[in-house]
mmCIF file with all atom_site columns, C-alpha atoms and ligand atoms in Angstrom:
data_model
loop_
_atom_site.group_PDB
_atom_site.id
_atom_site.type_symbol
_atom_site.label_atom_id
_atom_site.label_alt_id
_atom_site.label_comp_id
_atom_site.label_asym_id
_atom_site.label_entity_id
_atom_site.label_seq_id
_atom_site.pdbx_PDB_ins_code
_atom_site.Cartn_x
_atom_site.Cartn_y
_atom_site.Cartn_z
_atom_site.occupancy
_atom_site.B_iso_or_equiv
_atom_site.pdbx_formal_charge
_atom_site.auth_seq_id
_atom_site.auth_comp_id
_atom_site.auth_asym_id
_atom_site.auth_atom_id
_atom_site.pdbx_PDB_model_num
ATOM   1   C  CA  . MET A 1 1   ? 69.038  61.940  98.297  1.00 0.00 ? 1   MET A CA  1
ATOM   2   C  CA  . PRO A 1 2   ? 71.700  63.385  100.597 1.00 0.00 ? 2   PRO A CA  1
ATOM   3   C  CA  . PRO A 1 3   ? 72.544  61.183  103.587 1.00 0.00 ? 3   PRO A CA  1
ATOM   4   C  CA  . PRO A 1 4   ? 70.499  61.938  106.744 1.00 0.00 ? 4   PRO A CA  1
ATOM   5   C  CA  . GLN A 1 5   ? 72.205  64.502  108.942 1.00 0.00 ? 5   GLN A CA  1
ATOM   6   C  CA  . LYS A 1 6   ? 73.141  64.018  112.558 1.00 0.00 ? 6   LYS A CA  1
ATOM   7   C  CA  . PRO A 1 7   ? 72.253  66.394  115.412 1.00 0.00 ? 7   PRO A CA  1
ATOM   8   C  CA  . GLU A 1 8   ? 75.188  68.514  116.484 1.00 0.00 ? 8   GLU A CA  1
ATOM   9   C  CA  . LYS A 1 9   ? 76.470  70.572  119.376 1.00 0.00 ? 9   LYS A CA  1
ATOM   10  C  CA  . ILE A 1 10  ? 78.073  73.948  118.669 1.00 0.00 ? 10  ILE A CA  1
ATOM   11  C  CA  . ILE A 1 11  ? 80.166  75.708  121.300 1.00 0.00 ? 11  ILE A CA  1
ATOM   12  C  CA  . ILE A 1 12  ? 79.987  79.481  121.392 1.00 0.00 ? 12  ILE A CA  1
ATOM   13  C  CA  . ASP A 1 13  ? 82.981  80.790  123.296 1.00 0.00 ? 13  ASP A CA  1
ATOM   14  C  CA  . PHE A 1 14  ? 81.815  84.095  124.753 1.00 0.00 ? 14  PHE A CA  1
ATOM   15  C  CA  . LYS A 1 15  ? 85.283  84.969  126.094 1.00 0.00 ? 15  LYS A CA  1
ATOM   16  C  CA  . LYS A 1 16  ? 87.286  84.392  122.919 1.00 0.00 ? 16  LYS A CA  1
ATOM   17  C  CA  . GLY A 1 17  ? 84.448  85.260  120.535 1.00 0.00 ? 17  GLY A CA  1
ATOM   18  C  CA  . VAL A 1 18  ? 84.669  82.109  118.451 1.00 0.00 ? 18  VAL A CA  1
ATOM   19  C  CA  . ILE A 1 19  ? 82.391  79.180  117.558 1.00 0.00 ? 19  ILE A CA  1
ATOM   20  C  CA  . GLN A 1 20  ? 83.506  75.563  117.364 1.00 0.00 ? 20  GLN A CA  1
ATOM   21  C  CA  . PRO A 1 21  ? 83.352  73.916  114.956 1.00 0.00 ? 21  PRO A CA  1
ATOM   22  C  CA  . TYR A 1 22  ? 83.493  76.337  112.048 1.00 0.00 ? 22  TYR A CA  1
ATOM   23  C  CA  . THR A 1 23  ? 84.083  75.682  108.359 1.00 0.00 ? 23  THR A CA  1
ATOM   24  C  CA  . ARG A 1 24  ? 85.192  79.127  107.248 1.00 0.00 ? 24  ARG A CA  1
ATOM   25  C  CA  . LYS A 1 25  ? 86.972  82.110  108.747 1.00 0.00 ? 25  LYS A CA  1
ATOM   26  C  CA  . LYS A 1 26  ? 87.108  85.418  106.903 1.00 0.00 ? 26  LYS A CA  1
ATOM   27  C  CA  . GLU A 1 27  ? 89.089  88.524  107.820 1.00 0.00 ? 27  GLU A CA  1
ATOM   28  C  CA  . VAL A 1 28  ? 88.052  91.782  106.185 1.00 0.00 ? 28  VAL A CA  1
ATOM   29  C  CA  . ARG A 1 29  ? 90.630  94.568  106.051 1.00 0.00 ? 29  ARG A CA  1
ATOM   30  C  CA  . LEU A 1 30  ? 90.198  98.169  104.969 1.00 0.00 ? 30  LEU A CA  1
ATOM   31  C  CA  . SER A 1 31  ? 91.598  97.510  101.463 1.00 0.00 ? 31  SER A CA  1
ATOM   32  C  CA  . GLU A 1 32  ? 88.580  95.261  100.788 1.00 0.00 ? 32  GLU A CA  1
ATOM   33  C  CA  . LEU A 1 33  ? 86.195  97.992  101.917 1.00 0.00 ? 33  LEU A CA  1
ATOM   34  C  CA  . LYS A 1 34  ? 87.336  100.876 99.696  1.00 0.00 ? 34  LYS A CA  1
ATOM   35  C  CA  . GLU A 1 35  ? 83.955  101.312 98.047  1.00 0.00 ? 35  GLU A CA  1
ATOM   36  C  CA  . TYR A 1 36  ? 82.026  100.973 101.278 1.00 0.00 ? 36  TYR A CA  1
ATOM   37  C  CA  . PHE A 1 37  ? 83.221  103.833 103.491 1.00 0.00 ? 37  PHE A CA  1
ATOM   38  C  CA  . SER A 1 38  ? 81.924  107.248 102.492 1.00 0.00 ? 38  SER A CA  1
ATOM   39  C  CA  . ASN A 1 39  ? 85.243  109.078 102.999 1.00 0.00 ? 39  ASN A CA  1
ATOM   40  C  CA  . ILE A 1 40  ? 87.278  107.559 100.157 1.00 0.00 ? 40  ILE A CA  1
ATOM   41  C  CA  . GLU A 1 41  ? 90.101  110.111 100.584 1.00 0.00 ? 41  GLU A CA  1
ATOM   42  C  CA  . GLU A 1 42  ? 90.582  108.982 104.181 1.00 0.00 ? 42  GLU A CA  1
ATOM   43  C  CA  . VAL A 1 43  ? 90.643  105.320 103.075 1.00 0.00 ? 43  VAL A CA  1
ATOM   44  C  CA  . GLU A 1 44  ? 93.313  106.124 100.464 1.00 0.00 ? 44  GLU A CA  1
ATOM   45  C  CA  . LYS A 1 45  ? 95.323  108.129 102.993 1.00 0.00 ? 45  LYS A CA  1
ATOM   46  C  CA  . ILE A 1 46  ? 95.467  105.235 105.466 1.00 0.00 ? 46  ILE A CA  1
ATOM   47  C  CA  . LEU A 1 47  ? 96.319  102.674 102.770 1.00 0.00 ? 47  LEU A CA  1
ATOM   48  C  CA  . SER A 1 48  ? 98.997  104.915 101.274 1.00 0.00 ? 48  SER A CA  1
ATOM   49  C  CA  . LYS A 1 49  ? 100.794 104.887 104.642 1.00 0.00 ? 49  LYS A CA  1
ATOM   50  C  CA  . GLY A 1 50  ? 101.109 101.119 104.251 1.00 0.00 ? 50  GLY A CA  1
ATOM   51  C  CA  . LYS A 1 51  ? 98.435  100.458 106.861 1.00 0.00 ? 51  LYS A CA  1
ATOM   52  C  CA  . ASP A 1 52  ? 95.570  98.041  106.260 1.00 0.00 ? 52  ASP A CA  1
ATOM   53  C  CA  . PRO A 1 53  ? 93.643  97.664  109.523 1.00 0.00 ? 53  PRO A CA  1
ATOM   54  C  CA  . LEU A 1 54  ? 91.496  94.643  110.264 1.00 0.00 ? 54  LEU A CA  1
ATOM   55  C  CA  . ILE A 1 55  ? 87.936  95.969  110.389 1.00 0.00 ? 55  ILE A CA  1
ATOM   56  C  CA  . TYR A 1 56  ? 86.016  92.747  111.096 1.00 0.00 ? 56  TYR A CA  1
ATOM   57  C  CA  . GLU A 1 57  ? 86.238  89.002  110.959 1.00 0.00 ? 57  GLU A CA  1
ATOM   58  C  CA  . TYR A 1 58  ? 83.726  86.192  111.056 1.00 0.00 ? 58  TYR A CA  1
ATOM   59  C  CA  . TYR A 1 59  ? 83.571  82.480  111.651 1.00 0.00 ? 59  TYR A CA  1
ATOM   60  C  CA  . GLU A 1 60  ? 80.893  80.499  109.838 1.00 0.00 ? 60  GLU A CA  1
ATOM   61  C  CA  . TYR A 1 61  ? 79.647  76.965  110.188 1.00 0.00 ? 61  TYR A CA  1
ATOM   62  C  CA  . ILE A 1 62  ? 78.131  76.340  106.769 1.00 0.00 ? 62  ILE A CA  1
ATOM   63  C  CA  . HIS A 1 63  ? 75.715  73.472  106.124 1.00 0.00 ? 63  HIS A CA  1
ATOM   64  C  CA  . SER A 1 64  ? 74.481  71.985  102.853 1.00 0.00 ? 64  SER A CA  1
ATOM   65  C  CA  . GLU A 1 65  ? 72.196  74.288  100.849 1.00 0.00 ? 65  GLU A CA  1
ATOM   66  C  CA  . ALA A 1 66  ? 70.056  71.369  99.797  1.00 0.00 ? 66  ALA A CA  1
ATOM   67  C  CA  . THR A 1 67  ? 68.329  70.294  102.979 1.00 0.00 ? 67  THR A CA  1
ATOM   68  C  CA  . GLY A 1 68  ? 66.586  73.204  104.722 1.00 0.00 ? 68  GLY A CA  1
ATOM   69  C  CA  . ASN A 1 69  ? 69.593  73.863  106.931 1.00 0.00 ? 69  ASN A CA  1
ATOM   70  C  CA  . LEU A 1 70  ? 70.804  76.894  108.850 1.00 0.00 ? 70  LEU A CA  1
ATOM   71  C  CA  . ASN A 1 71  ? 74.261  78.456  108.596 1.00 0.00 ? 71  ASN A CA  1
ATOM   72  C  CA  . LEU A 1 72  ? 75.605  79.607  111.951 1.00 0.00 ? 72  LEU A CA  1
ATOM   73  C  CA  . GLY A 1 73  ? 78.326  82.070  112.715 1.00 0.00 ? 73  GLY A CA  1
ATOM   74  C  CA  . LEU A 1 74  ? 79.914  84.735  114.792 1.00 0.00 ? 74  LEU A CA  1
ATOM   75  C  CA  . THR A 1 75  ? 81.173  88.154  113.731 1.00 0.00 ? 75  THR A CA  1
ATOM   76  C  CA  . ILE A 1 76  ? 83.636  90.422  115.522 1.00 0.00 ? 76  ILE A CA  1
ATOM   77  C  CA  . ILE A 1 77  ? 83.753  94.071  114.436 1.00 0.00 ? 77  ILE A CA  1
ATOM   78  C  CA  . TYR A 1 78  ? 86.703  95.959  115.879 1.00 0.00 ? 78  TYR A CA  1
ATOM   79  C  CA  . PRO A 1 79  ? 86.285  99.459  117.330 1.00 0.00 ? 79  PRO A CA  1
ATOM   80  C  CA  . GLY A 1 80  ? 87.373  102.367 115.173 1.00 0.00 ? 80  GLY A CA  1
ATOM   81  C  CA  . LYS A 1 81  ? 86.369  104.927 112.560 1.00 0.00 ? 81  LYS A CA  1
ATOM   82  C  CA  . ILE A 1 82  ? 87.308  105.937 109.039 1.00 0.00 ? 82  ILE A CA  1
ATOM   83  C  CA  . GLY A 1 83  ? 86.962  109.711 109.170 1.00 0.00 ? 83  GLY A CA  1
ATOM   84  C  CA  . ASN A 1 84  ? 83.874  109.968 111.364 1.00 0.00 ? 84  ASN A CA  1
ATOM   85  C  CA  . GLU A 1 85  ? 82.201  106.774 110.095 1.00 0.00 ? 85  GLU A CA  1
ATOM   86  C  CA  . TYR A 1 86  ? 82.366  103.796 112.439 1.00 0.00 ? 86  TYR A CA  1
ATOM   87  C  CA  . TYR A 1 87  ? 83.883  100.449 111.451 1.00 0.00 ? 87  TYR A CA  1
ATOM   88  C  CA  . MET A 1 88  ? 81.177  98.289  109.887 1.00 0.00 ? 88  MET A CA  1
ATOM   89  C  CA  . THR A 1 89  ? 80.500  95.243  107.736 1.00 0.00 ? 89  THR A CA  1
ATOM   90  C  CA  . LYS A 1 90  ? 79.980  95.500  103.976 1.00 0.00 ? 90  LYS A CA  1
ATOM   91  C  CA  . GLY A 1 91  ? 76.317  94.605  104.265 1.00 0.00 ? 91  GLY A CA  1
ATOM   92  C  CA  . HIS A 1 92  ? 74.292  92.691  101.718 1.00 0.00 ? 92  HIS A CA  1
ATOM   93  C  CA  . PHE A 1 93  ? 70.894  91.466  100.611 1.00 0.00 ? 93  PHE A CA  1
ATOM   94  C  CA  . HIS A 1 94  ? 70.062  87.773  100.586 1.00 0.00 ? 94  HIS A CA  1
ATOM   95  C  CA  . GLU A 1 95  ? 69.371  86.375  97.121  1.00 0.00 ? 95  GLU A CA  1
ATOM   96  C  CA  . LYS A 1 96  ? 66.311  84.542  98.420  1.00 0.00 ? 96  LYS A CA  1
ATOM   97  C  CA  . ASP A 1 97  ? 63.634  85.806  100.791 1.00 0.00 ? 97  ASP A CA  1
ATOM   98  C  CA  . ALA A 1 98  ? 65.525  84.560  103.816 1.00 0.00 ? 98  ALA A CA  1
ATOM   99  C  CA  . ALA A 1 99  ? 65.503  86.014  107.325 1.00 0.00 ? 99  ALA A CA  1
ATOM   100 C  CA  . GLU A 1 100 ? 68.445  86.185  109.725 1.00 0.00 ? 100 GLU A CA  1
ATOM   101 C  CA  . PHE A 1 101 ? 69.016  86.998  113.377 1.00 0.00 ? 101 PHE A CA  1
ATOM   102 C  CA  . TYR A 1 102 ? 71.886  88.695  115.131 1.00 0.00 ? 102 TYR A CA  1
ATOM   103 C  CA  . PHE A 1 103 ? 72.323  87.989  118.838 1.00 0.00 ? 103 PHE A CA  1
ATOM   104 C  CA  . CYS A 1 104 ? 74.689  90.443  120.529 1.00 0.00 ? 104 CYS A CA  1
ATOM   105 C  CA  . MET A 1 105 ? 77.199  88.875  122.906 1.00 0.00 ? 105 MET A CA  1
ATOM   106 C  CA  . LYS A 1 106 ? 79.665  91.704  123.574 1.00 0.00 ? 106 LYS A CA  1
ATOM   107 C  CA  . GLY A 1 107 ? 80.073  95.421  122.948 1.00 0.00 ? 107 GLY A CA  1
ATOM   108 C  CA  . LYS A 1 108 ? 77.485  97.623  121.318 1.00 0.00 ? 108 LYS A CA  1
ATOM   109 C  CA  . GLY A 1 109 ? 76.434  98.489  117.841 1.00 0.00 ? 109 GLY A CA  1
ATOM   110 C  CA  . MET A 1 110 ? 73.689  98.964  115.336 1.00 0.00 ? 110 MET A CA  1
ATOM   111 C  CA  . LEU A 1 111 ? 71.958  96.731  112.843 1.00 0.00 ? 111 LEU A CA  1
ATOM   112 C  CA  . LEU A 1 112 ? 71.099  98.956  109.890 1.00 0.00 ? 112 LEU A CA  1
ATOM   113 C  CA  . MET A 1 113 ? 68.479  97.605  107.484 1.00 0.00 ? 113 MET A CA  1
ATOM   114 C  CA  . GLN A 1 114 ? 66.696  98.791  104.382 1.00 0.00 ? 114 GLN A CA  1
ATOM   115 C  CA  . ASN A 1 115 ? 64.210  97.206  102.041 1.00 0.00 ? 115 ASN A CA  1
ATOM   116 C  CA  . LYS A 1 116 ? 63.820  97.552  98.293  1.00 0.00 ? 116 LYS A CA  1
ATOM   117 C  CA  . ASP A 1 117 ? 61.152  100.261 98.745  1.00 0.00 ? 117 ASP A CA  1
ATOM   118 C  CA  . GLY A 1 118 ? 63.744  102.461 100.438 1.00 0.00 ? 118 GLY A CA  1
ATOM   119 C  CA  . GLU A 1 119 ? 62.408  101.997 103.963 1.00 0.00 ? 119 GLU A CA  1
ATOM   120 C  CA  . VAL A 1 120 ? 65.154  102.149 106.609 1.00 0.00 ? 120 VAL A CA  1
ATOM   121 C  CA  . SER A 1 121 ? 65.250  100.578 110.062 1.00 0.00 ? 121 SER A CA  1
ATOM   122 C  CA  . VAL A 1 122 ? 67.892  100.681 112.798 1.00 0.00 ? 122 VAL A CA  1
ATOM   123 C  CA  . VAL A 1 123 ? 68.062  98.267  115.728 1.00 0.00 ? 123 VAL A CA  1
ATOM   124 C  CA  . GLU A 1 124 ? 70.526  99.102  118.497 1.00 0.00 ? 124 GLU A CA  1
ATOM   125 C  CA  . LEU A 1 125 ? 72.246  96.044  119.899 1.00 0.00 ? 125 LEU A CA  1
ATOM   126 C  CA  . GLU A 1 126 ? 73.826  95.465  123.300 1.00 0.00 ? 126 GLU A CA  1
ATOM   127 C  CA  . PRO A 1 127 ? 74.654  92.161  125.029 1.00 0.00 ? 127 PRO A CA  1
ATOM   128 C  CA  . GLY A 1 128 ? 71.552  89.992  125.349 1.00 0.00 ? 128 GLY A CA  1
ATOM   129 C  CA  . SER A 1 129 ? 69.572  91.694  122.600 1.00 0.00 ? 129 SER A CA  1
ATOM   130 C  CA  . LEU A 1 130 ? 68.650  90.125  119.301 1.00 0.00 ? 130 LEU A CA  1
ATOM   131 C  CA  . GLY A 1 131 ? 68.090  91.910  116.018 1.00 0.00 ? 131 GLY A CA  1
ATOM   132 C  CA  . TYR A 1 132 ? 65.760  90.232  113.539 1.00 0.00 ? 132 TYR A CA  1
ATOM   133 C  CA  . VAL A 1 133 ? 66.254  90.812  109.821 1.00 0.00 ? 133 VAL A CA  1
ATOM   134 C  CA  . PRO A 1 134 ? 63.036  90.008  107.962 1.00 0.00 ? 134 PRO A CA  1
ATOM   135 C  CA  . PRO A 1 135 ? 63.178  88.481  104.462 1.00 0.00 ? 135 PRO A CA  1
ATOM   136 C  CA  . GLY A 1 136 ? 63.940  91.104  101.804 1.00 0.00 ? 136 GLY A CA  1
ATOM   137 C  CA  . TRP A 1 137 ? 65.835  93.543  104.032 1.00 0.00 ? 137 TRP A CA  1
ATOM   138 C  CA  . GLY A 1 138 ? 69.463  94.413  103.288 1.00 0.00 ? 138 GLY A CA  1
ATOM   139 C  CA  . HIS A 1 139 ? 71.557  94.458  106.449 1.00 0.00 ? 139 HIS A CA  1
ATOM   140 C  CA  . ARG A 1 140 ? 74.812  95.870  107.776 1.00 0.00 ? 140 ARG A CA  1
ATOM   141 C  CA  . THR A 1 141 ? 76.210  95.953  111.322 1.00 0.00 ? 141 THR A CA  1
ATOM   142 C  CA  . ILE A 1 142 ? 78.184  98.845  112.800 1.00 0.00 ? 142 ILE A CA  1
ATOM   143 C  CA  . ASN A 1 143 ? 80.375  98.983  115.906 1.00 0.00 ? 143 ASN A CA  1
ATOM   144 C  CA  . THR A 1 144 ? 79.426  102.193 117.722 1.00 0.00 ? 144 THR A CA  1
ATOM   145 C  CA  . GLY A 1 145 ? 81.315  101.331 120.915 1.00 0.00 ? 145 GLY A CA  1
ATOM   146 C  CA  . ARG A 1 146 ? 84.894  101.429 122.168 1.00 0.00 ? 146 ARG A CA  1
ATOM   147 C  CA  . ASN A 1 147 ? 85.352  97.664  122.425 1.00 0.00 ? 147 ASN A CA  1
ATOM   148 C  CA  . ARG A 1 148 ? 84.856  94.694  120.126 1.00 0.00 ? 148 ARG A CA  1
ATOM   149 C  CA  . PHE A 1 149 ? 81.235  94.244  118.958 1.00 0.00 ? 149 PHE A CA  1
ATOM   150 C  CA  . VAL A 1 150 ? 80.564  90.501  118.871 1.00 0.00 ? 150 VAL A CA  1
ATOM   151 C  CA  . PHE A 1 151 ? 77.369  88.827  117.706 1.00 0.00 ? 151 PHE A CA  1
ATOM   152 C  CA  . PHE A 1 152 ? 76.090  85.386  116.793 1.00 0.00 ? 152 PHE A CA  1
ATOM   153 C  CA  . PHE A 1 153 ? 73.991  84.931  113.655 1.00 0.00 ? 153 PHE A CA  1
ATOM   154 C  CA  . ALA A 1 154 ? 71.939  82.268  111.889 1.00 0.00 ? 154 ALA A CA  1
ATOM   155 C  CA  . TYR A 1 155 ? 70.270  82.248  108.470 1.00 0.00 ? 155 TYR A CA  1
ATOM   156 C  CA  . PRO A 1 156 ? 68.961  79.646  105.983 1.00 0.00 ? 156 PRO A CA  1
ATOM   157 C  CA  . SER A 1 157 ? 71.817  77.867  104.205 1.00 0.00 ? 157 SER A CA  1
ATOM   158 C  CA  . ASP A 1 158 ? 70.326  78.484  100.764 1.00 0.00 ? 158 ASP A CA  1
ATOM   159 C  CA  . ALA A 1 159 ? 69.859  82.268  101.334 1.00 0.00 ? 159 ALA A CA  1
ATOM   160 C  CA  . GLY A 1 160 ? 72.671  83.392  98.993  1.00 0.00 ? 160 GLY A CA  1
ATOM   161 C  CA  . HIS A 1 161 ? 74.395  86.793  99.282  1.00 0.00 ? 161 HIS A CA  1
ATOM   162 C  CA  . ASN A 1 162 ? 74.159  89.808  97.009  1.00 0.00 ? 162 ASN A CA  1
ATOM   163 C  CA  . TYR A 1 163 ? 76.886  92.382  97.732  1.00 0.00 ? 163 TYR A CA  1
ATOM   164 C  CA  . MET A 1 164 ? 76.617  94.253  94.430  1.00 0.00 ? 164 MET A CA  1
ATOM   165 C  CA  . ILE A 1 165 ? 73.641  96.449  95.366  1.00 0.00 ? 165 ILE A CA  1
ATOM   166 C  CA  . VAL A 1 166 ? 75.484  97.817  98.399  1.00 0.00 ? 166 VAL A CA  1
ATOM   167 C  CA  . LYS A 1 167 ? 78.860  98.075  96.648  1.00 0.00 ? 167 LYS A CA  1
ATOM   168 C  CA  . GLU A 1 168 ? 77.367  100.150 93.843  1.00 0.00 ? 168 GLU A CA  1
ATOM   169 C  CA  . LYS A 1 169 ? 74.838  102.278 95.715  1.00 0.00 ? 169 LYS A CA  1
ATOM   170 C  CA  . GLY A 1 170 ? 75.770  102.114 99.396  1.00 0.00 ? 170 GLY A CA  1
ATOM   171 C  CA  . PHE A 1 171 ? 73.137  102.152 102.108 1.00 0.00 ? 171 PHE A CA  1
ATOM   172 C  CA  . ILE A 1 172 ? 70.633  105.016 102.304 1.00 0.00 ? 172 ILE A CA  1
ATOM   173 C  CA  . LYS A 1 173 ? 71.942  105.893 105.771 1.00 0.00 ? 173 LYS A CA  1
ATOM   174 C  CA  . ILE A 1 174 ? 75.391  105.771 107.328 1.00 0.00 ? 174 ILE A CA  1
ATOM   175 C  CA  . VAL A 1 175 ? 76.386  105.837 110.985 1.00 0.00 ? 175 VAL A CA  1
ATOM   176 C  CA  . THR A 1 176 ? 78.844  108.552 112.004 1.00 0.00 ? 176 THR A CA  1
ATOM   177 C  CA  . GLU A 1 177 ? 80.116  110.071 115.226 1.00 0.00 ? 177 GLU A CA  1
ATOM   178 C  CA  . LYS A 1 178 ? 78.950  113.542 116.109 1.00 0.00 ? 178 LYS A CA  1
ATOM   179 C  CA  . ASP A 1 179 ? 79.607  115.190 119.474 1.00 0.00 ? 179 ASP A CA  1
ATOM   180 C  CA  . LYS A 1 180 ? 81.021  111.850 120.669 1.00 0.00 ? 180 LYS A CA  1
ATOM   181 C  CA  . ALA A 1 181 ? 77.752  110.004 119.974 1.00 0.00 ? 181 ALA A CA  1
ATOM   182 C  CA  . PRO A 1 182 ? 76.607  107.829 117.069 1.00 0.00 ? 182 PRO A CA  1
ATOM   183 C  CA  . LYS A 1 183 ? 74.255  109.491 114.607 1.00 0.00 ? 183 LYS A CA  1
ATOM   184 C  CA  . VAL A 1 184 ? 72.347  107.885 111.744 1.00 0.00 ? 184 VAL A CA  1
ATOM   185 C  CA  . VAL A 1 185 ? 72.547  110.341 108.854 1.00 0.00 ? 185 VAL A CA  1
ATOM   186 C  CA  . ASP A 1 186 ? 71.862  110.397 105.099 1.00 0.00 ? 186 ASP A CA  1
ATOM   187 C  CA  . ASN A 1 187 ? 74.587  108.839 102.993 1.00 0.00 ? 187 ASN A CA  1
ATOM   188 C  CA  . PRO A 1 188 ? 75.856  111.602 100.699 1.00 0.00 ? 188 PRO A CA  1
ATOM   189 C  CA  . ARG A 1 189 ? 77.057  108.992 98.197  1.00 0.00 ? 189 ARG A CA  1
ATOM   190 C  CA  . TYR A 1 190 ? 73.788  107.095 97.974  1.00 0.00 ? 190 TYR A CA  1
ATOM   191 C  CA  . TYR A 1 191 ? 72.136  107.433 94.630  1.00 0.00 ? 191 TYR A CA  1
ATOM   192 C  CA  . LYS A 1 192 ? 68.961  106.040 93.153  1.00 0.00 ? 192 LYS A CA  1
ATOM   193 C  CA  . THR A 1 193 ? 68.913  104.450 89.715  1.00 0.00 ? 193 THR A CA  1
HETATM 194 C  C1  . PAN B 2 .   ? 76.513  87.617  108.346 1.00 0.00 ? 1   PAN B C1  1
HETATM 195 C  C2  . PAN B 2 .   ? 77.545  88.481  107.638 1.00 0.00 ? 1   PAN B C2  1
HETATM 196 C  C3  . PAN B 2 .   ? 78.765  88.850  108.469 1.00 0.00 ? 1   PAN B C3  1
HETATM 197 C  C4  . PAN B 2 .   ? 79.737  89.730  107.664 1.00 0.00 ? 1   PAN B C4  1
HETATM 198 O  O1  . PAN B 2 .   ? 77.015  86.370  108.468 1.00 0.00 ? 1   PAN B O1  1
HETATM 199 O  O2  . PAN B 2 .   ? 77.960  87.795  106.492 1.00 0.00 ? 1   PAN B O2  1
HETATM 200 O  O3  . PAN B 2 .   ? 78.385  89.540  109.619 1.00 0.00 ? 1   PAN B O3  1
HETATM 201 O  O4  . PAN B 2 .   ? 79.074  90.761  106.986 1.00 0.00 ? 1   PAN B O4  1
HETATM 202 P  P1  . PAN B 2 .   ? 79.135  90.907  105.388 1.00 0.00 ? 1   PAN B P1  1
HETATM 203 O  O5  . PAN B 2 .   ? 78.736  89.558  104.827 1.00 0.00 ? 1   PAN B O5  1
HETATM 204 O  O6  . PAN B 2 .   ? 78.160  91.960  105.050 1.00 0.00 ? 1   PAN B O6  1
HETATM 205 O  O7  . PAN B 2 .   ? 80.555  91.217  105.031 1.00 0.00 ? 1   PAN B O7  1
HETATM 206 C  C5  . PAN B 2 .   ? 75.284  87.575  107.449 1.00 0.00 ? 1   PAN B C5  1
HETATM 207 O  O8  . PAN B 2 .   ? 74.536  88.501  107.394 1.00 0.00 ? 1   PAN B O8  1
HETATM 208 N  N1  . PAN B 2 .   ? 75.116  86.491  106.689 1.00 0.00 ? 1   PAN B N1  1
HETATM 209 O  O9  . PAN B 2 .   ? 74.076  86.337  105.873 1.00 0.00 ? 1   PAN B O9  1
HETATM 210 ZN ZN1 . ZN  B 3 .   ? 72.937  88.105  105.858 1.00 0.00 ? 2   ZN  B ZN1 1
#
């Protein structure tokens, strides 16, 4: 039996966009996202110039998987585009049927979701709004604004993460800029197996 856990207080710093305490910080740069943006030529062009921009970073406070816990965290997606596709997270499915929520603190963006039947859903997020990811839905977040898009998330500690489905097939939809506004369009690289 694991030792009983103690109640805790977590500080969410709205100004800095950080949580305290956290157990893990991850920075994701363009070079790690080669397979994820639809315009691969543009990715290669930027990298070949010796540039490797920071696309997003997240802080996670991870609890034991064994005891019905929640993992808590905060993600910052920077503003920008690769070609006409906005900066975004990789996106993933949870290994288990585990829900998650995203509470937007700063900026604006979209929570793009799809289930295994190919149904797609988009929730627009602005400060004060919360996007709910039901169990079984793959999820990715996209910064469609001009400033940092910052959100707080929580999900069951034993959820597990599957990135392979998205890495290999992409999402059914992508979010691009057209006439200076975000548009959700079909992903030309998405294929069904
Ligand atoms: C979030 C994400 C975080 C980064 O904590 O992990 O926003 O996105 P990727 O994991 O897709 O790179 C979450 O959904 N956790 O389950
Ligand atoms: Zn998740």
